[in-house]
CSV table of C-alpha atoms (C1' of nucleotides) in Angstrom, one decimal:
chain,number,residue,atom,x,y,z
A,1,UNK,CA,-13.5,79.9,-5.4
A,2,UNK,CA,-14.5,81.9,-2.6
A,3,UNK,CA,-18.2,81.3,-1.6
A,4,UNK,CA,-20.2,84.7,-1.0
A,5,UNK,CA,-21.5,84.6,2.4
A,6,UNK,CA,-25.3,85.3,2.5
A,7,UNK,CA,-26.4,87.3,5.6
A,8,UNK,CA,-30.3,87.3,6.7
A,9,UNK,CA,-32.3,86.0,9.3
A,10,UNK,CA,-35.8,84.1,9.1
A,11,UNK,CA,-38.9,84.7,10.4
A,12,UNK,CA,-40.2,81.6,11.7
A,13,UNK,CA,-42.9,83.1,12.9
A,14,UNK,CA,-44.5,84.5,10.2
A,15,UNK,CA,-45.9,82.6,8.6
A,16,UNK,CA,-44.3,82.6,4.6
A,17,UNK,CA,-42.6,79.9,4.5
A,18,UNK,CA,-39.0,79.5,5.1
A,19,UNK,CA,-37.9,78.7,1.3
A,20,UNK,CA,-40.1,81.7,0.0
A,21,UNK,CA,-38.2,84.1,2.1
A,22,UNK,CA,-35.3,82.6,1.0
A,23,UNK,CA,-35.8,82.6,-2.3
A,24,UNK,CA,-36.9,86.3,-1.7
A,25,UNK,CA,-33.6,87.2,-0.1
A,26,UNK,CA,-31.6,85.7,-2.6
A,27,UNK,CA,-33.2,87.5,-5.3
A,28,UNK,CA,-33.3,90.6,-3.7
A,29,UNK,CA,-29.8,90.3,-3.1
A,30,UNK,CA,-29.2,90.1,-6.7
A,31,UNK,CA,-31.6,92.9,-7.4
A,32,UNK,CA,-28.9,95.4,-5.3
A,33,UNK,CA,-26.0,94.1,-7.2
A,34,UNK,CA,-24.3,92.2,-3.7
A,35,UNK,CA,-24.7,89.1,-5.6
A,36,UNK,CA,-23.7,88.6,-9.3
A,37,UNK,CA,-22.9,86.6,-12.0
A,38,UNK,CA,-20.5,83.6,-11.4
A,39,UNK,CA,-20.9,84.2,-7.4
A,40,UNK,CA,-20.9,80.9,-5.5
A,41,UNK,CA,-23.5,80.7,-3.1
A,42,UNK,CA,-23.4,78.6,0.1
A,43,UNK,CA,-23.9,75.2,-0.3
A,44,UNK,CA,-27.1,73.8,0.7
A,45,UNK,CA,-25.8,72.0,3.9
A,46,UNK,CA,-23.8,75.4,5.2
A,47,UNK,CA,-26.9,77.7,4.3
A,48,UNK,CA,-28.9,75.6,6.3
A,49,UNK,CA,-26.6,75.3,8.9
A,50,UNK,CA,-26.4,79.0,9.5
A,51,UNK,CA,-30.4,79.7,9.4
A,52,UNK,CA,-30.6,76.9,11.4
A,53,UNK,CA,-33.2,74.6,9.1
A,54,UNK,CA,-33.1,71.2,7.5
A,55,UNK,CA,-30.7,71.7,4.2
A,56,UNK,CA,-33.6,70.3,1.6
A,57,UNK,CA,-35.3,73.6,2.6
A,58,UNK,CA,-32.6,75.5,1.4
A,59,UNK,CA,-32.6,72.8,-1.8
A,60,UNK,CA,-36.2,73.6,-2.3
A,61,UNK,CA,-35.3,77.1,-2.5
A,62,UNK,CA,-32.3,76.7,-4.9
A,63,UNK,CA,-34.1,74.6,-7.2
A,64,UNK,CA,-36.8,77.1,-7.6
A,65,UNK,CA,-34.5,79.5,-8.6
A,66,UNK,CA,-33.0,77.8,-10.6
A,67,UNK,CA,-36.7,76.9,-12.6
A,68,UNK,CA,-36.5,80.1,-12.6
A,69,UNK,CA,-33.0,80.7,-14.2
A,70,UNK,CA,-31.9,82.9,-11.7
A,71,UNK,CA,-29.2,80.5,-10.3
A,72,UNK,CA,-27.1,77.7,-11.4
A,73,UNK,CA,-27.0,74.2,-9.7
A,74,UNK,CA,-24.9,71.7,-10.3
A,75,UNK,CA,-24.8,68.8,-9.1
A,76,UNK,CA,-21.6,68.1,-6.8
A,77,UNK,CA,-20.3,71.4,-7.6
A,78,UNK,CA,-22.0,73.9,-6.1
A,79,UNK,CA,-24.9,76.8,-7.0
A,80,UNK,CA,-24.0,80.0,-8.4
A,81,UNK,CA,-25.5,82.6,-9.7
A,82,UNK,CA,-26.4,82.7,-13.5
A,83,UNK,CA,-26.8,86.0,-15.2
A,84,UNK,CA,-28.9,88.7,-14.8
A,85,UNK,CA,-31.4,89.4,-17.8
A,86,UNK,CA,-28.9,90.8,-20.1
A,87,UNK,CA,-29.9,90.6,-24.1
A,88,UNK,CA,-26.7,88.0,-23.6
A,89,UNK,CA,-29.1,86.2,-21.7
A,90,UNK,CA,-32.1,86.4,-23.8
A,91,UNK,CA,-29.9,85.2,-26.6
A,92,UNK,CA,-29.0,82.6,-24.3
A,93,UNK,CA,-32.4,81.7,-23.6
A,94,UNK,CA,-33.6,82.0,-26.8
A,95,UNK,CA,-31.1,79.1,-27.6
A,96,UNK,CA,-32.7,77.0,-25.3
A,97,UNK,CA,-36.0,77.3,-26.6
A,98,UNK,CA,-37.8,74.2,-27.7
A,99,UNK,CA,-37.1,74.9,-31.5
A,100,UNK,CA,-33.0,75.9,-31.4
A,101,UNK,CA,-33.1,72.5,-29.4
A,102,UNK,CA,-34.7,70.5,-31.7
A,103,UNK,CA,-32.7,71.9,-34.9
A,104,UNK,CA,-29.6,71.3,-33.0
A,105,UNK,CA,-30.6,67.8,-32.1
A,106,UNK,CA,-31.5,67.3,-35.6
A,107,UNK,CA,-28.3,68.4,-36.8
A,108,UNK,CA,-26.6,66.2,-34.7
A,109,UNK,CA,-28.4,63.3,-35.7
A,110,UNK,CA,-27.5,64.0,-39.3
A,111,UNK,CA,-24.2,64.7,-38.6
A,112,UNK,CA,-24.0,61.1,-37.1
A,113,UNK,CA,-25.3,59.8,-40.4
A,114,UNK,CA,-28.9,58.8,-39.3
A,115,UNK,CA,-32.1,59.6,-41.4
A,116,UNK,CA,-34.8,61.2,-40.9
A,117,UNK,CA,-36.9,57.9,-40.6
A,118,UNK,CA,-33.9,56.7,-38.5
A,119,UNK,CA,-34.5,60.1,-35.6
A,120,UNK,CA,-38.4,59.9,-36.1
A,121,UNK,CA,-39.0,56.2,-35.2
A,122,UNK,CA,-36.0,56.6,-31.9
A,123,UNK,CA,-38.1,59.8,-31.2
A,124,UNK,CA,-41.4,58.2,-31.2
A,125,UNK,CA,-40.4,55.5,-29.0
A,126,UNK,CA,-38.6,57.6,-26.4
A,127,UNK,CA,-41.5,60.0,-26.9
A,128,UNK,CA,-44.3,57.2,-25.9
A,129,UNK,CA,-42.0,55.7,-23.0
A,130,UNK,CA,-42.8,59.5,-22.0
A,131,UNK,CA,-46.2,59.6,-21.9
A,132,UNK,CA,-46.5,56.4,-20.0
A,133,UNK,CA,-44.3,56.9,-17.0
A,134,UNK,CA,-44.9,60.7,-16.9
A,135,UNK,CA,-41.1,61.4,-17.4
A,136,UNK,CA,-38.6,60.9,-20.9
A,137,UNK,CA,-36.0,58.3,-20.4
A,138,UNK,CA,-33.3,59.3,-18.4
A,139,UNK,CA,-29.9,59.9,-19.9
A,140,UNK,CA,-28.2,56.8,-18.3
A,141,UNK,CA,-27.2,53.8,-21.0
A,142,UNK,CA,-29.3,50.9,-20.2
B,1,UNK,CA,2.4,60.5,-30.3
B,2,UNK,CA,0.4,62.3,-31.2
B,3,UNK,CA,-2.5,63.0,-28.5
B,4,UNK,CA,-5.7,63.5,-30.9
B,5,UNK,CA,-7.5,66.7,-30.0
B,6,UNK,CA,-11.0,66.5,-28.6
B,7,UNK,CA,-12.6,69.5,-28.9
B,8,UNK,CA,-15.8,70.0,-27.6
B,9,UNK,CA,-18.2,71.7,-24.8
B,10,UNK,CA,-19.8,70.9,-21.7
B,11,UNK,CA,-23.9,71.6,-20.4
B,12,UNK,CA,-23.3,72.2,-16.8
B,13,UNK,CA,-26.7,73.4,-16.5
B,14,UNK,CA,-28.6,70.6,-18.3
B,15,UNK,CA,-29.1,68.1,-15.4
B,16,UNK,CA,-27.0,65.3,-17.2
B,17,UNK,CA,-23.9,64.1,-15.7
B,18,UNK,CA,-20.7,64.9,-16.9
B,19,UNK,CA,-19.1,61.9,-16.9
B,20,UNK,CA,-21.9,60.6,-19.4
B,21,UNK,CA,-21.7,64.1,-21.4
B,22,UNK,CA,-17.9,62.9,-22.3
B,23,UNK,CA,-19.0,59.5,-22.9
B,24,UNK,CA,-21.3,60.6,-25.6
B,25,UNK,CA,-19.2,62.7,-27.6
B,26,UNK,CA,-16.4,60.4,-27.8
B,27,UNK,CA,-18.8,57.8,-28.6
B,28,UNK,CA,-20.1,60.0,-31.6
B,29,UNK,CA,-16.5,60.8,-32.2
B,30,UNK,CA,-16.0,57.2,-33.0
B,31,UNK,CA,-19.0,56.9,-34.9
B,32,UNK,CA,-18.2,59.5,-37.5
B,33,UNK,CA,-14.8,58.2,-38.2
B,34,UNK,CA,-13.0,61.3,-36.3
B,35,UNK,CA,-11.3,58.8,-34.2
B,36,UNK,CA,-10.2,55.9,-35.2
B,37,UNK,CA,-8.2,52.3,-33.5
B,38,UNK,CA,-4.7,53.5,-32.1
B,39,UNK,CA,-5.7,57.1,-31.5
B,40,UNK,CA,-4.3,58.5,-27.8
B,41,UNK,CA,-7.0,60.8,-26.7
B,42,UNK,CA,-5.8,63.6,-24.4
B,43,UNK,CA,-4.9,62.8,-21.2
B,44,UNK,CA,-7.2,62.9,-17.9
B,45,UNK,CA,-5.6,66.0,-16.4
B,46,UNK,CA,-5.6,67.8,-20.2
B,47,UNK,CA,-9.0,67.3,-21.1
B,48,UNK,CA,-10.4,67.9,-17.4
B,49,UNK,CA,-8.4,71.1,-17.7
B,50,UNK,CA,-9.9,72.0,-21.4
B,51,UNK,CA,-13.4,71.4,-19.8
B,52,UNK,CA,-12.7,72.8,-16.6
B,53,UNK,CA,-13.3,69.7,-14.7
B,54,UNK,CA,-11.8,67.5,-12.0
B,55,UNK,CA,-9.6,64.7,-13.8
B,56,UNK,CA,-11.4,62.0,-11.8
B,57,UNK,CA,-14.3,62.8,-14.0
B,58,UNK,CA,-13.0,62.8,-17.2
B,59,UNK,CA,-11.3,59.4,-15.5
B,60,UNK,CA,-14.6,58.1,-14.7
B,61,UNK,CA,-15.8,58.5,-18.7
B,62,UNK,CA,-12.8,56.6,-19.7
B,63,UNK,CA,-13.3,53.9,-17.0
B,64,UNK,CA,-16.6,53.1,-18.4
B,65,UNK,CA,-15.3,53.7,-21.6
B,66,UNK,CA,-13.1,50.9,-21.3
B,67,UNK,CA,-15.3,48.8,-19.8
B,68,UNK,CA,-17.5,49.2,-22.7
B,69,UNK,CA,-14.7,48.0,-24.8
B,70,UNK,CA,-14.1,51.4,-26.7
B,71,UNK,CA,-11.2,52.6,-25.5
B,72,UNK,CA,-8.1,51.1,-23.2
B,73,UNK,CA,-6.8,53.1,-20.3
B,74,UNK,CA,-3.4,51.9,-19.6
B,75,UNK,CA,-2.0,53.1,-16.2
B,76,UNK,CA,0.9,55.5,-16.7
B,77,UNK,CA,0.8,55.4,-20.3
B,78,UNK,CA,-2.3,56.9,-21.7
B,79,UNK,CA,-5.2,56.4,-23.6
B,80,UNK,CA,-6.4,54.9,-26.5
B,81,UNK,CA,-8.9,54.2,-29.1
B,82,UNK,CA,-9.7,50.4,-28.8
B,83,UNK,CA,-11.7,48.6,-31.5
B,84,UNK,CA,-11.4,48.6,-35.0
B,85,UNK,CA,-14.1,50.0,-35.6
B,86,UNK,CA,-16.1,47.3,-37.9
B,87,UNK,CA,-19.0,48.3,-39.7
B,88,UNK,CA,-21.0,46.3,-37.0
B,89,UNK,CA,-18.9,48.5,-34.5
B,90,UNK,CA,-20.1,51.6,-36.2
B,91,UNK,CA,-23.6,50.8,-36.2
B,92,UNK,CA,-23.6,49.9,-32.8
B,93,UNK,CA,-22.2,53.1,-32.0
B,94,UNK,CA,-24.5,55.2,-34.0
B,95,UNK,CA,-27.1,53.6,-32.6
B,96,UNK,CA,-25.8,54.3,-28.8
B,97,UNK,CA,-24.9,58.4,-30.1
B,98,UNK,CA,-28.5,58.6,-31.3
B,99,UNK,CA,-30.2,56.8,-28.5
B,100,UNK,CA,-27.9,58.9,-26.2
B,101,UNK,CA,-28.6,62.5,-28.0
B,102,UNK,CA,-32.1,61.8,-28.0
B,103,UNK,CA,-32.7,61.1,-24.6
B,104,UNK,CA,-30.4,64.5,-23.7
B,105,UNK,CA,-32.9,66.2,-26.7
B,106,UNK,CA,-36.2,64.9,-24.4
B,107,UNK,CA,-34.5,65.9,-21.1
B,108,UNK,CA,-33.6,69.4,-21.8
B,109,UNK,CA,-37.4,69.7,-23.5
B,110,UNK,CA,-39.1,68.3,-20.9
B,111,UNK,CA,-36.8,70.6,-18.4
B,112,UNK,CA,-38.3,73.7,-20.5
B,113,UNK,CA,-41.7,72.4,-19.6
B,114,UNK,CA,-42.6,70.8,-22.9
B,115,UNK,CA,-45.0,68.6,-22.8
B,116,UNK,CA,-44.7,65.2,-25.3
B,117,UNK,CA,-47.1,66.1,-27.1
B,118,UNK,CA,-45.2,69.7,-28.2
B,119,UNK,CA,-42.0,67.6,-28.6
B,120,UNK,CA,-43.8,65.1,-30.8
B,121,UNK,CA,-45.2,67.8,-33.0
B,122,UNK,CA,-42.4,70.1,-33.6
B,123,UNK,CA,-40.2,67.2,-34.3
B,124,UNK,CA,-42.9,66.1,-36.8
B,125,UNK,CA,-42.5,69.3,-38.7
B,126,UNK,CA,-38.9,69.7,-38.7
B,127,UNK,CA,-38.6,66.0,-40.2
B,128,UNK,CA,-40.7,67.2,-42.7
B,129,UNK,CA,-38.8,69.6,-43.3
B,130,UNK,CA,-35.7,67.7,-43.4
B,131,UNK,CA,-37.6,64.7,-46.0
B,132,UNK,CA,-38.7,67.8,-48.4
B,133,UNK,CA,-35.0,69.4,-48.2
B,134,UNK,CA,-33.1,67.0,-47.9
B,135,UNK,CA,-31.3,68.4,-44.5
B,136,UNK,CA,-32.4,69.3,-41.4
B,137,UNK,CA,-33.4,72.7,-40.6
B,138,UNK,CA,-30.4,74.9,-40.0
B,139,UNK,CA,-29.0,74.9,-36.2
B,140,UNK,CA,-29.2,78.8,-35.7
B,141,UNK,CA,-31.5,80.7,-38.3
B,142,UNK,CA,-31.5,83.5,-35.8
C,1,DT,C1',24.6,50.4,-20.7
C,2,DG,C1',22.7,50.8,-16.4
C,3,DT,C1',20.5,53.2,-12.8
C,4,DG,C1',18.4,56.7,-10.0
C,5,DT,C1',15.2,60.4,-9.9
C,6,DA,C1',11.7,63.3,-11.5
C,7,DA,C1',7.8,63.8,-14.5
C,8,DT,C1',3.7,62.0,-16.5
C,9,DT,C1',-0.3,59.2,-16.4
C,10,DG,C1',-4.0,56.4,-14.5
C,11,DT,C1',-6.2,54.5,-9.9
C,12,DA,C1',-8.3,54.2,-5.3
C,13,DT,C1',-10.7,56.1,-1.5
C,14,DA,C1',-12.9,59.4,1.0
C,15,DA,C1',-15.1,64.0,1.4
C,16,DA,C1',-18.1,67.6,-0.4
C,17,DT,C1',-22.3,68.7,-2.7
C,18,DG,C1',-26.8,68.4,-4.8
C,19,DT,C1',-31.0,65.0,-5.7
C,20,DA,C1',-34.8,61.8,-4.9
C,21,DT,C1',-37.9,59.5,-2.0
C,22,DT,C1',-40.3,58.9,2.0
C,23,DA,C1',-41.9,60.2,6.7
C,24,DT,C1',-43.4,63.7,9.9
C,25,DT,C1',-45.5,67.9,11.3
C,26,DG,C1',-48.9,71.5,11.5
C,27,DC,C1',-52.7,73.8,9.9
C,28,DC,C1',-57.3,74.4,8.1
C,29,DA,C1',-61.8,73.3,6.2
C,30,DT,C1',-65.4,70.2,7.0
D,1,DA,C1',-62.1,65.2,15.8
D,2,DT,C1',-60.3,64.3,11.4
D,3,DG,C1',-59.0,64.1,6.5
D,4,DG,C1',-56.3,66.4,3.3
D,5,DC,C1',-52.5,69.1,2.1
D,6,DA,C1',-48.5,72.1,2.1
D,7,DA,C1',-44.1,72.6,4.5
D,8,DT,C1',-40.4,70.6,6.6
D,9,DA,C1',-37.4,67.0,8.0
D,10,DA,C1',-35.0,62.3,7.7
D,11,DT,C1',-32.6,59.2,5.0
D,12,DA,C1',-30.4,57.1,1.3
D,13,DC,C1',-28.3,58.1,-3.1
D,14,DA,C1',-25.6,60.1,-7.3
D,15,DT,C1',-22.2,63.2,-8.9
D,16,DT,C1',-18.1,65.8,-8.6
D,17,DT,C1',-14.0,66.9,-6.3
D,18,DA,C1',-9.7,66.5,-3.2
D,19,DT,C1',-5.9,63.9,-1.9
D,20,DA,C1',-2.8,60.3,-1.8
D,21,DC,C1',-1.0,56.4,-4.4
D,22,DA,C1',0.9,53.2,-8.2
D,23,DA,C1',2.7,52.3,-12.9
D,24,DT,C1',5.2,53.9,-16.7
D,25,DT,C1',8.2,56.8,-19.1
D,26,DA,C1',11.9,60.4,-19.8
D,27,DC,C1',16.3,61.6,-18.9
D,28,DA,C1',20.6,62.8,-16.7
D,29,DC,C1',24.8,60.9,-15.6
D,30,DA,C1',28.1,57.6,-14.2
DNA sequence: TGTGTAATTGTATAAATGTATTATTGCCAT
DNA sequence: ATGGCAATAATACATTTATACAATTACACA
């Protein structure tokens, strides 16, 4: 509920740019414990209000973290922080790998009574509508 | 009278909406025969509490829901499970849960930084796999 | 049996929040 | 100077939430 109020200044004249240092201020920040698991961070808009900067910066800086599993965003709810490399998190991580999400999708799509020529023929499809455009389908209905 | 329990969990972290997240799994509910015509699903506020979401969302899945014919959502009386689910119903739906898992499946790869080509490939095996066996690999051979 | 009142349930609208796309700026190598 | 490129900003958009509202039901009580 309550957001955890980041406190740091930029140095605009330094050169790095702005969402490096703060990306490096959030992760140091998590690095001395003042910031852990389940914290909210400011929103974009508010963080960039306070260092005085255009709020995509600040969402160029979330986003990386979040590449980088360190945070959480979520759209229209907020960023928080995600979990520090615990073995819970490898586990976690190790659920998301490419395989574990392929069995599970498999599994689903047996579960759903499809065959296996059924998932490879959708997957194919999906799979070339990739390669042309550069990204998969997005998960809308059409 | 009986509100039929939906049991099932939320990706906040995947990148695909809510809203269509709910969509889906009733959908697939439907499609396996887990919920059939007549059925009163839980309530906005009772299922946005079980997923720890605002009830406007889980309103919004119903909504479309509706419009899509599956369900009606009758204002002050609840819920329900629309169609008689004909075997032309079914298919229809199985064919929306698949298209709908897959494109989830190629999202979530393609946000691990799979390229098609990997997707493609470890699919291939694991359909093999599943034609030699019989089943699909097992969800969590950890 | 009727009726008033509270509780339950879905709806409508606006605000909060992150995302995507495009334009602008500033710097650096040529 | 200038063409290219990374960083930042501007703008429009999508998703989720907050708040107030409307329809229906439940129930007490005359």
């Amino acid at each position: 509920m309550t957001v955890k109020s980041i406190k740091f200044s930029l140095d605009f004249r330094s050169g790095t740019p702005i969402y490096l240092q703060i990306m490096d201020q959030i992760r140091q920040m998590v690095a001395k414990g003042e910031l852990v698991q389940g914290d909210q961070l400011p929103t974009v808009r508010q963080l960039a209000t306070d260092l005085r900067v255009n709020f995509n910066t600040v969402a160029r800086a979330y986003r990386l973290l979040d590449q980088a599993g360190l945070i959480s965003t979520q759209h229209g709810r907020g960023t928080y922080i995600w979990e520090e490399p615990t073995d819970e998190t490898i586990h976690q991580l190790r659920q998301q790998s490419l395989d574990g999400l392929t069995r599970r999708f498999l599994h689903e799509a047996h579960r759903l009574g499809a065959s296996p020529e059924d998932v490879l023929s959708i997957v194919d499809q999906s799979i070339n509508y990739w390669k042309v455009n550069g990204d998969p389908p997005k998960p809308d209905l059409d």
